Amino acid sequence: MTAASVPNAAPALLPADTSIDWNRITRFGGLLALGLVFISLAGMPLGLNQRTVIEPVLSLGYLALMWLPFLAGYNVGNEIVLEGMEATKKGPRDLLGGLIVGAIGGVGLSILVLLIDNFDLRDPLVNWSPQLLEFLNFENGVGFGSWIWIPFCGLLGLAGASLQLMSQTMRRAVMTVILAVIVLSVFEFLIIDIVDPLKKVLYAQQGGLKWGAAIVVAILAAAFSLFGREPISQVRSNYNDATGPEKSRQTAVLIGLSVLALIVIPMFTGKITQELLANVGIFLLLALGLNIVVGLAGILDLGYVAFFAVGGYTTAVLTSSNRGEDWPSWFPSEIHWVLALIATVIMAGIVGLIIGAPVIRMRGDYLAIVTLGFGEIIRLLFLSDWLNGYFNGAQGITNIPPADFGIFEIKGTDPRSVFYLVLFFAAISIYVSWRLERSRLGRAWMAIREDESVAEAMGINTVNVKLMAFVVGAVLASFSGAIFATKVGSIFPTSFLILVSIIILVVVIVGGMGNIVGVIVGAFVLIGVLGGPKQPGLLQEFSEYKLLIYGALLIWMMLKRPEGLVPNARRSRELHQDEFLQDAWLKGEVDDAVPDSGDVDGTVAPA
Amino acid sequence: MFPLTSAVQVKGSRRTTVDWFLVLIRVVLISLIVVGILAFIAQQIDPENAFAKWRNPGANRLTAAQFKGLVVTGLSQGAMYGLIALGYSMVYGVLGFINFAHGEVFMLGAFTGFVTSNKLAEAGLWEGAAFLPSVIMTAILAALIATGAAVLMERVAYRPLRGSPRLIPLITSIGVSFFIQNAVILLFGPGAKSYPSNPEWLQQKRSILTFEVEGTKILVLIVAAISMAGLWFFVERTKTGKAMRAVAEDKEIASLMGINVDRTIVTTFAVGGAMAGIAGILWGLLFRSVIATTGFLPGIKAFTAAVVGGVGNLGGAMAGGVSLGTAEATAPLVLLEPLGVDGVSQLRDAVAFTLLILVLLIKPTGLFGERLSSEDRA
């Protein structure tokens, strides 16, 4: 896949190498062992053990360890098949590889068991505890625990590797089964909340899928994967192939249905689900704004939380009865939420200009750090004694009243109303982003993202256009801030840590930079399942580990799939330009001299 | 009137509204600084002075001892910023991206120091004559761990991304930073970890050139100076250092000259990591407390220091660190208080960020000039 391997690929159709790659196996095994030990010492197995996936055989704690050998076993047999090369035939070689990799990983855990049993390192390492030892021993004593992980992980690695031997359909079926069981168990709470009778059918008293139900779900998922895929892909290709008015009619139906679902679902769910949806919505609004700045215009704004804070604080100052005492008496106070929102939007636009103007000429990476600095400065100012008379410092502004619309009220104790408000603004934001993307301004943003100098040579006023991105992003974030202030009813500087910026960035990147659908998916998956910076998600047990997972996700996405889960076609072409060109060259579609990527260092383009 | 700040202007386009706004920002910031310093001088001459009273009715003269104390604090912190900044500067010089996770390397060094020093203190080796060898051992260990972390992150996260658009490795490094920070929280617990107390003789104040300096700060300054000298020797006088400079200049040509580019880049990360690890130990000795988020702010500030001194310029990084530390320590009392700002010590971090913005607005190449490869000069 990398440019460096191209010269080797040029003499096409090399005979497949059939020997066992011991180097690769030991490397994978060592990494696996390290990973397993790290997960154990980070406390994930113990912390997650309370939650059952399948009653009574599998808890989330053991699952936290088991997925890793499985994945390693699968990946050790993975290979990158270059254009013009032949894939090696999968066989017992891969099974053996997976088995050995898993077993090496298991050795890591065995050593850990023996170490915990013999040494006390609890002083620096908080999870070096007898409880962890018990957990790793399957509560069967050290004699059992010291060897059981080796065959266990080996078998998991073998199972992972056996996926390599299966046909595409089979592999997909197995994946669907695993995913269905896990999703059903993770979403237990949500599903019960929506369809209460399912509780008795699917789930055990103390939580977790009943094992019988798990088998039924597995069979259904397998059946769906084997027989249900055809009609669905049919529908999908129908949609993709449709053109003109037919396509826009289908799109309209699709959007209408999803909006209807989002309006109807909260009516039947409990408060916690509504709260969850409201949180997802607030972060979705932020992510949509950042998507314009980062995804469309390619400006990496790490201080995006500043606009969220400005939105929240402006609304709070204008509506609260408990703002600081130093405000002059003529300054409007306790005004209606809608008026405050207008003021908030104007304020956010101004702050966007003020922050944007000095940074807009800087190199992309300097800009990132400087905006990060601005985000931190704004929080420090809200927190400082200096402006204490205006913003109440660390005590924050409390007593923010509900937004009163006559017939209905938006208040934090009624998360459903907040959700509807968020939905309204999300609809506006989505519409705005969608129209902007296809406007002259949107095309200018994308041109700048791809190459600023060329964009400027084409007559785009890069400074103004980039400032516009800042302002639009700021305004969208201020919506979110205004809603957030009203929802929580009070506002503190600690709600606006840099952390928030980074989590929104992860949402945008995981979803797919520059793609509205991707951002929506990202917000629902990440904020909904893992939770926001302080807001719990569906997996409440994960709250301790979610930031770690966000970090790991960010690295993994950047390395493996920088275009995100739901990629934007143009963006993904930009990111993989080298590979597209290479493939084209290897297929002989392009002239010899073309793969001149220009920026690949240390690689000589093949002549 | 003002130096040209970007390639855009060099191309000869006319000044836009944004430019005038930027000029305005510069004028406002510089006049604020000038007024603040003038008010400070007025207050030093006579606290009853009308000019000193103008913004700050409670103006009080700062004694010489207070002022010297601020400078020494600033210098010792600045020395640490400088040590961390070297890593940013070298990596930016060679690879052209900001290794956002470098602050975490520093934090890992400080954490290694916490574990080692406490184990040594339990064995009674953190006092008396055993103290110095113990500190040296701890520093070497911290440098090793930090080096290992830096090399590992290069191998895992950055090497596969070489040649991708500039922002991609930056985003990855944000992820790495986030990951390391939270991994440390999970492994060691979220609370603040304290170093054992330093021996008496180190805490004593000593008089150097009329400055009353705490022994710990002297130690920090000496260690920083030795590390800097060692690094200078390594980069300017050894073959590996020469290779590093060549790779920073032009990777392609360097590889044609028979230099192993990959290995040189790893060396760069390793050396930067070692410096950050030593800075971590110094931080621990000076503040005697470390938490998982320790790396974040010093990291950003060290990057600021690298920019102030000119990215890619090693002497500049150290000078930038020292000037940033001094500015940060003195500005709240010298600049902000005379301007009538309350609670100035809370705004120290804001001072550092403002300095970064100011330098990038007025002299983006830093005080001592950038040293970047041709492709990174933008």
PDB file of N, CA, C and O in Angstrom, chain A residues 107-163:
ATOM      1  N   VAL A 107       0.926 -16.105  27.022  1.00  0.00           N
ATOM      2  CA  VAL A 107       2.119 -16.176  27.874  1.00  0.00           C
ATOM      3  C   VAL A 107       2.288 -14.865  28.634  1.00  0.00           C
ATOM      4  O   VAL A 107       2.600 -14.848  29.830  1.00  0.00           O
ATOM      5  N   GLY A 108       2.036 -13.755  27.933  1.00  0.00           N
ATOM      6  CA  GLY A 108       2.123 -12.445  28.588  1.00  0.00           C
ATOM      7  C   GLY A 108       1.237 -12.397  29.817  1.00  0.00           C
ATOM      8  O   GLY A 108       1.661 -11.981  30.901  1.00  0.00           O
ATOM      9  N   LEU A 109      -0.020 -12.849  29.650  1.00  0.00           N
ATOM     10  CA  LEU A 109      -0.950 -12.807  30.787  1.00  0.00           C
ATOM     11  C   LEU A 109      -0.515 -13.770  31.889  1.00  0.00           C
ATOM     12  O   LEU A 109      -0.632 -13.473  33.075  1.00  0.00           O
ATOM     13  N   SER A 110       0.006 -14.947  31.489  1.00  0.00           N
ATOM     14  CA  SER A 110       0.456 -15.917  32.493  1.00  0.00           C
ATOM     15  C   SER A 110       1.567 -15.308  33.340  1.00  0.00           C
ATOM     16  O   SER A 110       1.575 -15.449  34.568  1.00  0.00           O
ATOM     17  N   ILE A 111       2.520 -14.658  32.656  1.00  0.00           N
ATOM     18  CA  ILE A 111       3.615 -14.025  33.401  1.00  0.00           C
ATOM     19  C   ILE A 111       3.048 -12.988  34.357  1.00  0.00           C
ATOM     20  O   ILE A 111       3.469 -12.881  35.517  1.00  0.00           O
ATOM     21  N   LEU A 112       2.057 -12.226  33.862  1.00  0.00           N
ATOM     22  CA  LEU A 112       1.441 -11.208  34.724  1.00  0.00           C
ATOM     23  C   LEU A 112       0.838 -11.860  35.967  1.00  0.00           C
ATOM     24  O   LEU A 112       1.008 -11.359  37.088  1.00  0.00           O
ATOM     25  N   VAL A 113       0.149 -12.995  35.770  1.00  0.00           N
ATOM     26  CA  VAL A 113      -0.460 -13.690  36.914  1.00  0.00           C
ATOM     27  C   VAL A 113       0.610 -14.058  37.932  1.00  0.00           C
ATOM     28  O   VAL A 113       0.479 -13.788  39.133  1.00  0.00           O
ATOM     29  N   LEU A 114       1.714 -14.646  37.436  1.00  0.00           N
ATOM     30  CA  LEU A 114       2.777 -15.059  38.355  1.00  0.00           C
ATOM     31  C   LEU A 114       3.388 -13.850  39.062  1.00  0.00           C
ATOM     32  O   LEU A 114       3.694 -13.897  40.255  1.00  0.00           O
ATOM     33  N   LEU A 115       3.561 -12.747  38.312  1.00  0.00           N
ATOM     34  CA  LEU A 115       4.159 -11.552  38.915  1.00  0.00           C
ATOM     35  C   LEU A 115       3.257 -10.988  40.002  1.00  0.00           C
ATOM     36  O   LEU A 115       3.722 -10.640  41.089  1.00  0.00           O
ATOM     37  N   ILE A 116       1.950 -10.886  39.702  1.00  0.00           N
ATOM     38  CA  ILE A 116       1.038 -10.321  40.710  1.00  0.00           C
ATOM     39  C   ILE A 116       1.041 -11.210  41.942  1.00  0.00           C
ATOM     40  O   ILE A 116       0.996 -10.730  43.077  1.00  0.00           O
ATOM     41  N   ASP A 117       1.142 -12.526  41.713  1.00  0.00           N
ATOM     42  CA  ASP A 117       1.116 -13.444  42.838  1.00  0.00           C
ATOM     43  C   ASP A 117       2.351 -13.280  43.730  1.00  0.00           C
ATOM     44  O   ASP A 117       2.273 -13.457  44.949  1.00  0.00           O
ATOM     45  N   ASN A 118       3.480 -12.939  43.119  1.00  0.00           N
ATOM     46  CA  ASN A 118       4.731 -12.942  43.884  1.00  0.00           C
ATOM     47  C   ASN A 118       5.235 -11.572  44.307  1.00  0.00           C
ATOM     48  O   ASN A 118       6.008 -11.473  45.249  1.00  0.00           O
ATOM     49  N   PHE A 119       4.871 -10.528  43.610  1.00  0.00           N
ATOM     50  CA  PHE A 119       5.399  -9.199  43.951  1.00  0.00           C
ATOM     51  C   PHE A 119       4.243  -8.250  44.236  1.00  0.00           C
ATOM     52  O   PHE A 119       3.150  -8.435  43.728  1.00  0.00           O
ATOM     53  N   ASP A 120       4.532  -7.245  45.021  1.00  0.00           N
ATOM     54  CA  ASP A 120       3.504  -6.238  45.287  1.00  0.00           C
ATOM     55  C   ASP A 120       3.927  -4.913  44.674  1.00  0.00           C
ATOM     56  O   ASP A 120       4.820  -4.254  45.168  1.00  0.00           O
ATOM     57  N   LEU A 121       3.296  -4.564  43.583  1.00  0.00           N
ATOM     58  CA  LEU A 121       3.615  -3.286  42.930  1.00  0.00           C
ATOM     59  C   LEU A 121       2.410  -2.357  43.011  1.00  0.00           C
ATOM     60  O   LEU A 121       2.233  -1.473  42.184  1.00  0.00           O
ATOM     61  N   ARG A 122       1.576  -2.573  44.010  1.00  0.00           N
ATOM     62  CA  ARG A 122       0.346  -1.802  44.058  1.00  0.00           C
ATOM     63  C   ARG A 122       0.632  -0.329  44.296  1.00  0.00           C
ATOM     64  O   ARG A 122      -0.218   0.527  44.005  1.00  0.00           O
ATOM     65  N   ASP A 123       1.817  -0.033  44.807  1.00  0.00           N
ATOM     66  CA  ASP A 123       2.106   1.360  45.137  1.00  0.00           C
ATOM     67  C   ASP A 123       2.027   2.276  43.932  1.00  0.00           C
ATOM     68  O   ASP A 123       1.199   3.179  43.910  1.00  0.00           O
ATOM     69  N   PRO A 124       2.829   2.038  42.873  1.00  0.00           N
ATOM     70  CA  PRO A 124       2.539   2.931  41.743  1.00  0.00           C
ATOM     71  C   PRO A 124       1.352   2.462  40.889  1.00  0.00           C
ATOM     72  O   PRO A 124       0.599   3.282  40.395  1.00  0.00           O
ATOM     73  N   LEU A 125       1.189   1.151  40.709  1.00  0.00           N
ATOM     74  CA  LEU A 125       0.170   0.680  39.767  1.00  0.00           C
ATOM     75  C   LEU A 125      -1.115   0.360  40.517  1.00  0.00           C
ATOM     76  O   LEU A 125      -1.182  -0.612  41.262  1.00  0.00           O
ATOM     77  N   VAL A 126      -2.136   1.182  40.318  1.00  0.00           N
ATOM     78  CA  VAL A 126      -3.332   1.058  41.148  1.00  0.00           C
ATOM     79  C   VAL A 126      -4.096  -0.241  40.940  1.00  0.00           C
ATOM     80  O   VAL A 126      -4.812  -0.684  41.815  1.00  0.00           O
ATOM     81  N   ASN A 127      -3.941  -0.855  39.765  1.00  0.00           N
ATOM     82  CA  ASN A 127      -4.754  -2.047  39.514  1.00  0.00           C
ATOM     83  C   ASN A 127      -4.019  -3.349  39.791  1.00  0.00           C
ATOM     84  O   ASN A 127      -4.493  -4.420  39.450  1.00  0.00           O
ATOM     85  N   TRP A 128      -2.833  -3.254  40.405  1.00  0.00           N
ATOM     86  CA  TRP A 128      -2.044  -4.448  40.723  1.00  0.00           C
ATOM     87  C   TRP A 128      -2.659  -5.061  41.982  1.00  0.00           C
ATOM     88  O   TRP A 128      -2.087  -4.995  43.064  1.00  0.00           O
ATOM     89  N   SER A 129      -3.821  -5.695  41.852  1.00  0.00           N
ATOM     90  CA  SER A 129      -4.562  -6.032  43.057  1.00  0.00           C
ATOM     91  C   SER A 129      -4.921  -7.503  43.094  1.00  0.00           C
ATOM     92  O   SER A 129      -4.912  -8.190  42.062  1.00  0.00           O
ATOM     93  N   PRO A 130      -5.210  -8.027  44.275  1.00  0.00           N
ATOM     94  CA  PRO A 130      -5.676  -9.410  44.390  1.00  0.00           C
ATOM     95  C   PRO A 130      -6.940  -9.663  43.566  1.00  0.00           C
ATOM     96  O   PRO A 130      -7.140 -10.753  43.052  1.00  0.00           O
ATOM     97  N   GLN A 131      -7.778  -8.618  43.443  1.00  0.00           N
ATOM     98  CA  GLN A 131      -9.001  -8.787  42.644  1.00  0.00           C
ATOM     99  C   GLN A 131      -8.660  -9.095  41.197  1.00  0.00           C
ATOM    100  O   GLN A 131      -9.293  -9.945  40.568  1.00  0.00           O
ATOM    101  N   LEU A 132      -7.631  -8.383  40.681  1.00  0.00           N
ATOM    102  CA  LEU A 132      -7.224  -8.635  39.296  1.00  0.00           C
ATOM    103  C   LEU A 132      -6.712 -10.067  39.177  1.00  0.00           C
ATOM    104  O   LEU A 132      -7.009 -10.775  38.209  1.00  0.00           O
ATOM    105  N   LEU A 133      -5.956 -10.503  40.203  1.00  0.00           N
ATOM    106  CA  LEU A 133      -5.427 -11.865  40.190  1.00  0.00           C
ATOM    107  C   LEU A 133      -6.582 -12.870  40.151  1.00  0.00           C
ATOM    108  O   LEU A 133      -6.591 -13.792  39.332  1.00  0.00           O
ATOM    109  N   GLU A 134      -7.565 -12.653  41.018  1.00  0.00           N
ATOM    110  CA  GLU A 134      -8.742 -13.526  41.049  1.00  0.00           C
ATOM    111  C   GLU A 134      -9.396 -13.583  39.679  1.00  0.00           C
ATOM    112  O   GLU A 134      -9.751 -14.653  39.179  1.00  0.00           O
ATOM    113  N   PHE A 135      -9.538 -12.393  39.080  1.00  0.00           N
ATOM    114  CA  PHE A 135     -10.191 -12.309  37.775  1.00  0.00           C
ATOM    115  C   PHE A 135      -9.411 -13.115  36.741  1.00  0.00           C
ATOM    116  O   PHE A 135      -9.967 -13.905  35.987  1.00  0.00           O
ATOM    117  N   LEU A 136      -8.080 -12.914  36.727  1.00  0.00           N
ATOM    118  CA  LEU A 136      -7.264 -13.596  35.716  1.00  0.00           C
ATOM    119  C   LEU A 136      -7.201 -15.103  35.969  1.00  0.00           C
ATOM    120  O   LEU A 136      -6.939 -15.874  35.051  1.00  0.00           O
ATOM    121  N   ASN A 137      -7.429 -15.505  37.223  1.00  0.00           N
ATOM    122  CA  ASN A 137      -7.416 -16.933  37.546  1.00  0.00           C
ATOM    123  C   ASN A 137      -8.747 -17.599  37.295  1.00  0.00           C
ATOM    124  O   ASN A 137      -8.907 -18.774  37.595  1.00  0.00           O
ATOM    125  N   PHE A 138      -9.726 -16.844  36.809  1.00  0.00           N
ATOM    126  CA  PHE A 138     -11.103 -17.347  36.706  1.00  0.00           C
ATOM    127  C   PHE A 138     -11.570 -17.859  38.067  1.00  0.00           C
ATOM    128  O   PHE A 138     -12.306 -18.827  38.156  1.00  0.00           O
ATOM    129  N   GLU A 139     -11.092 -17.239  39.115  1.00  0.00           N
ATOM    130  CA  GLU A 139     -11.411 -17.595  40.498  1.00  0.00           C
ATOM    131  C   GLU A 139     -11.111 -19.072  40.793  1.00  0.00           C
ATOM    132  O   GLU A 139     -11.848 -19.730  41.510  1.00  0.00           O
ATOM    133  N   ASN A 140     -10.018 -19.555  40.214  1.00  0.00           N
ATOM    134  CA  ASN A 140      -9.679 -20.966  40.388  1.00  0.00           C
ATOM    135  C   ASN A 140      -8.277 -21.178  40.940  1.00  0.00           C
ATOM    136  O   ASN A 140      -7.728 -22.263  40.830  1.00  0.00           O
ATOM    137  N   GLY A 141      -7.689 -20.137  41.505  1.00  0.00           N
ATOM    138  CA  GLY A 141      -6.347 -20.308  42.062  1.00  0.00           C
ATOM    139  C   GLY A 141      -5.261 -20.062  41.038  1.00  0.00           C
ATOM    140  O   GLY A 141      -5.483 -20.155  39.821  1.00  0.00           O
ATOM    141  N   VAL A 142      -4.076 -19.708  41.546  1.00  0.00           N
ATOM    142  CA  VAL A 142      -2.970 -19.337  40.671  1.00  0.00           C
ATOM    143  C   VAL A 142      -2.528 -20.515  39.799  1.00  0.00           C
ATOM    144  O   VAL A 142      -2.152 -20.352  38.644  1.00  0.00           O
ATOM    145  N   GLY A 143      -2.614 -21.721  40.351  1.00  0.00           N
ATOM    146  CA  GLY A 143      -2.183 -22.892  39.594  1.00  0.00           C
ATOM    147  C   GLY A 143      -2.924 -23.001  38.267  1.00  0.00           C
ATOM    148  O   GLY A 143      -2.340 -23.320  37.233  1.00  0.00           O
ATOM    149  N   PHE A 144      -4.199 -22.662  38.282  1.00  0.00           N
ATOM    150  CA  PHE A 144      -5.022 -22.714  37.073  1.00  0.00           C
ATOM    151  C   PHE A 144      -4.743 -21.497  36.197  1.00  0.00           C
ATOM    152  O   PHE A 144      -4.536 -21.616  34.988  1.00  0.00           O
ATOM    153  N   GLY A 145      -4.714 -20.331  36.864  1.00  0.00           N
ATOM    154  CA  GLY A 145      -4.582 -19.083  36.119  1.00  0.00           C
ATOM    155  C   GLY A 145      -3.259 -18.957  35.408  1.00  0.00           C
ATOM    156  O   GLY A 145      -3.152 -18.262  34.398  1.00  0.00           O
ATOM    157  N   SER A 146      -2.207 -19.624  35.937  1.00  0.00           N
ATOM    158  CA  SER A 146      -0.895 -19.405  35.349  1.00  0.00           C
ATOM    159  C   SER A 146      -0.752 -20.077  33.984  1.00  0.00           C
ATOM    160  O   SER A 146       0.155 -19.755  33.248  1.00  0.00           O
ATOM    161  N   TRP A 147      -1.613 -21.041  33.636  1.00  0.00           N
ATOM    162  CA  TRP A 147      -1.447 -21.625  32.299  1.00  0.00           C
ATOM    163  C   TRP A 147      -2.672 -21.471  31.412  1.00  0.00           C
ATOM    164  O   TRP A 147      -2.577 -21.530  30.196  1.00  0.00           O
ATOM    165  N   ILE A 148      -3.853 -21.223  32.011  1.00  0.00           N
ATOM    166  CA  ILE A 148      -5.081 -21.315  31.222  1.00  0.00           C
ATOM    167  C   ILE A 148      -5.133 -20.299  30.085  1.00  0.00           C
ATOM    168  O   ILE A 148      -5.688 -20.561  29.024  1.00  0.00           O
ATOM    169  N   TRP A 149      -4.486 -19.140  30.292  1.00  0.00           N
ATOM    170  CA  TRP A 149      -4.585 -18.116  29.250  1.00  0.00           C
ATOM    171  C   TRP A 149      -3.839 -18.508  27.983  1.00  0.00           C
ATOM    172  O   TRP A 149      -4.165 -18.023  26.909  1.00  0.00           O
ATOM    173  N   ILE A 150      -2.829 -19.372  28.120  1.00  0.00           N
ATOM    174  CA  ILE A 150      -2.050 -19.718  26.918  1.00  0.00           C
ATOM    175  C   ILE A 150      -2.923 -20.483  25.922  1.00  0.00           C
ATOM    176  O   ILE A 150      -3.075 -20.044  24.771  1.00  0.00           O
ATOM    177  N   PRO A 151      -3.555 -21.605  26.315  1.00  0.00           N
ATOM    178  CA  PRO A 151      -4.444 -22.258  25.338  1.00  0.00           C
ATOM    179  C   PRO A 151      -5.658 -21.405  24.983  1.00  0.00           C
ATOM    180  O   PRO A 151      -6.098 -21.399  23.827  1.00  0.00           O
ATOM    181  N   PHE A 152      -6.175 -20.677  25.967  1.00  0.00           N
ATOM    182  CA  PHE A 152      -7.386 -19.882  25.716  1.00  0.00           C
ATOM    183  C   PHE A 152      -7.134 -18.836  24.632  1.00  0.00           C
ATOM    184  O   PHE A 152      -7.864 -18.748  23.639  1.00  0.00           O
ATOM    185  N   CYS A 153      -6.070 -18.048  24.814  1.00  0.00           N
ATOM    186  CA  CYS A 153      -5.749 -17.020  23.818  1.00  0.00           C
ATOM    187  C   CYS A 153      -5.344 -17.675  22.503  1.00  0.00           C
ATOM    188  O   CYS A 153      -5.651 -17.171  21.422  1.00  0.00           O
ATOM    189  N   GLY A 154      -4.653 -18.839  22.606  1.00  0.00           N
ATOM    190  CA  GLY A 154      -4.275 -19.541  21.388  1.00  0.00           C
ATOM    191  C   GLY A 154      -5.501 -19.903  20.575  1.00  0.00           C
ATOM    192  O   GLY A 154      -5.551 -19.697  19.359  1.00  0.00           O
ATOM    193  N   LEU A 155      -6.529 -20.432  21.265  1.00  0.00           N
ATOM    194  CA  LEU A 155      -7.754 -20.809  20.557  1.00  0.00           C
ATOM    195  C   LEU A 155      -8.436 -19.584  19.954  1.00  0.00           C
ATOM    196  O   LEU A 155      -8.948 -19.647  18.834  1.00  0.00           O
ATOM    197  N   LEU A 156      -8.425 -18.484  20.708  1.00  0.00           N
ATOM    198  CA  LEU A 156      -9.041 -17.264  20.164  1.00  0.00           C
ATOM    199  C   LEU A 156      -8.292 -16.815  18.916  1.00  0.00           C
ATOM    200  O   LEU A 156      -8.905 -16.412  17.919  1.00  0.00           O
ATOM    201  N   GLY A 157      -6.956 -16.888  18.978  1.00  0.00           N
ATOM    202  CA  GLY A 157      -6.155 -16.524  17.810  1.00  0.00           C
ATOM    203  C   GLY A 157      -6.478 -17.449  16.642  1.00  0.00           C
ATOM    204  O   GLY A 157      -6.621 -17.008  15.501  1.00  0.00           O
ATOM    205  N   LEU A 158      -6.620 -18.729  16.958  1.00  0.00           N
ATOM    206  CA  LEU A 158      -6.970 -19.712  15.928  1.00  0.00           C
ATOM    207  C   LEU A 158      -8.315 -19.362  15.304  1.00  0.00           C
ATOM    208  O   LEU A 158      -8.483 -19.376  14.081  1.00  0.00           O
ATOM    209  N   ALA A 159      -9.278 -19.022  16.174  1.00  0.00           N
ATOM    210  CA  ALA A 159     -10.603 -18.663  15.663  1.00  0.00           C
ATOM    211  C   ALA A 159     -10.500 -17.452  14.756  1.00  0.00           C
ATOM    212  O   ALA A 159     -11.118 -17.402  13.684  1.00  0.00           O
ATOM    213  N   GLY A 160      -9.701 -16.470  15.190  1.00  0.00           N
ATOM    214  CA  GLY A 160      -9.524 -15.274  14.364  1.00  0.00           C
ATOM    215  C   GLY A 160      -8.907 -15.639  13.035  1.00  0.00           C
ATOM    216  O   GLY A 160      -9.346 -15.192  11.978  1.00  0.00           O
ATOM    217  N   ALA A 161      -7.870 -16.492  13.090  1.00  0.00           N
ATOM    218  CA  ALA A 161      -7.181 -16.862  11.849  1.00  0.00           C
ATOM    219  C   ALA A 161      -8.094 -17.656  10.929  1.00  0.00           C
ATOM    220  O   ALA A 161      -7.990 -17.553   9.710  1.00  0.00           O
ATOM    221  N   SER A 162      -9.003 -18.455  11.532  1.00  0.00           N
ATOM    222  CA  SER A 162      -9.857 -19.285  10.673  1.00  0.00           C
ATOM    223  C   SER A 162     -10.780 -18.415   9.825  1.00  0.00           C
ATOM    224  O   SER A 162     -11.267 -18.859   8.791  1.00  0.00           O
ATOM    225  N   LEU A 163     -11.001 -17.176  10.264  1.00  0.00           N
ATOM    226  CA  LEU A 163     -11.808 -16.266   9.430  1.00  0.00           C
ATOM    227  C   LEU A 163     -11.141 -16.067   8.073  1.00  0.00           C
ATOM    228  O   LEU A 163     -11.810 -15.879   7.064  1.00  0.00           O
TER     229      LEU A 163
END
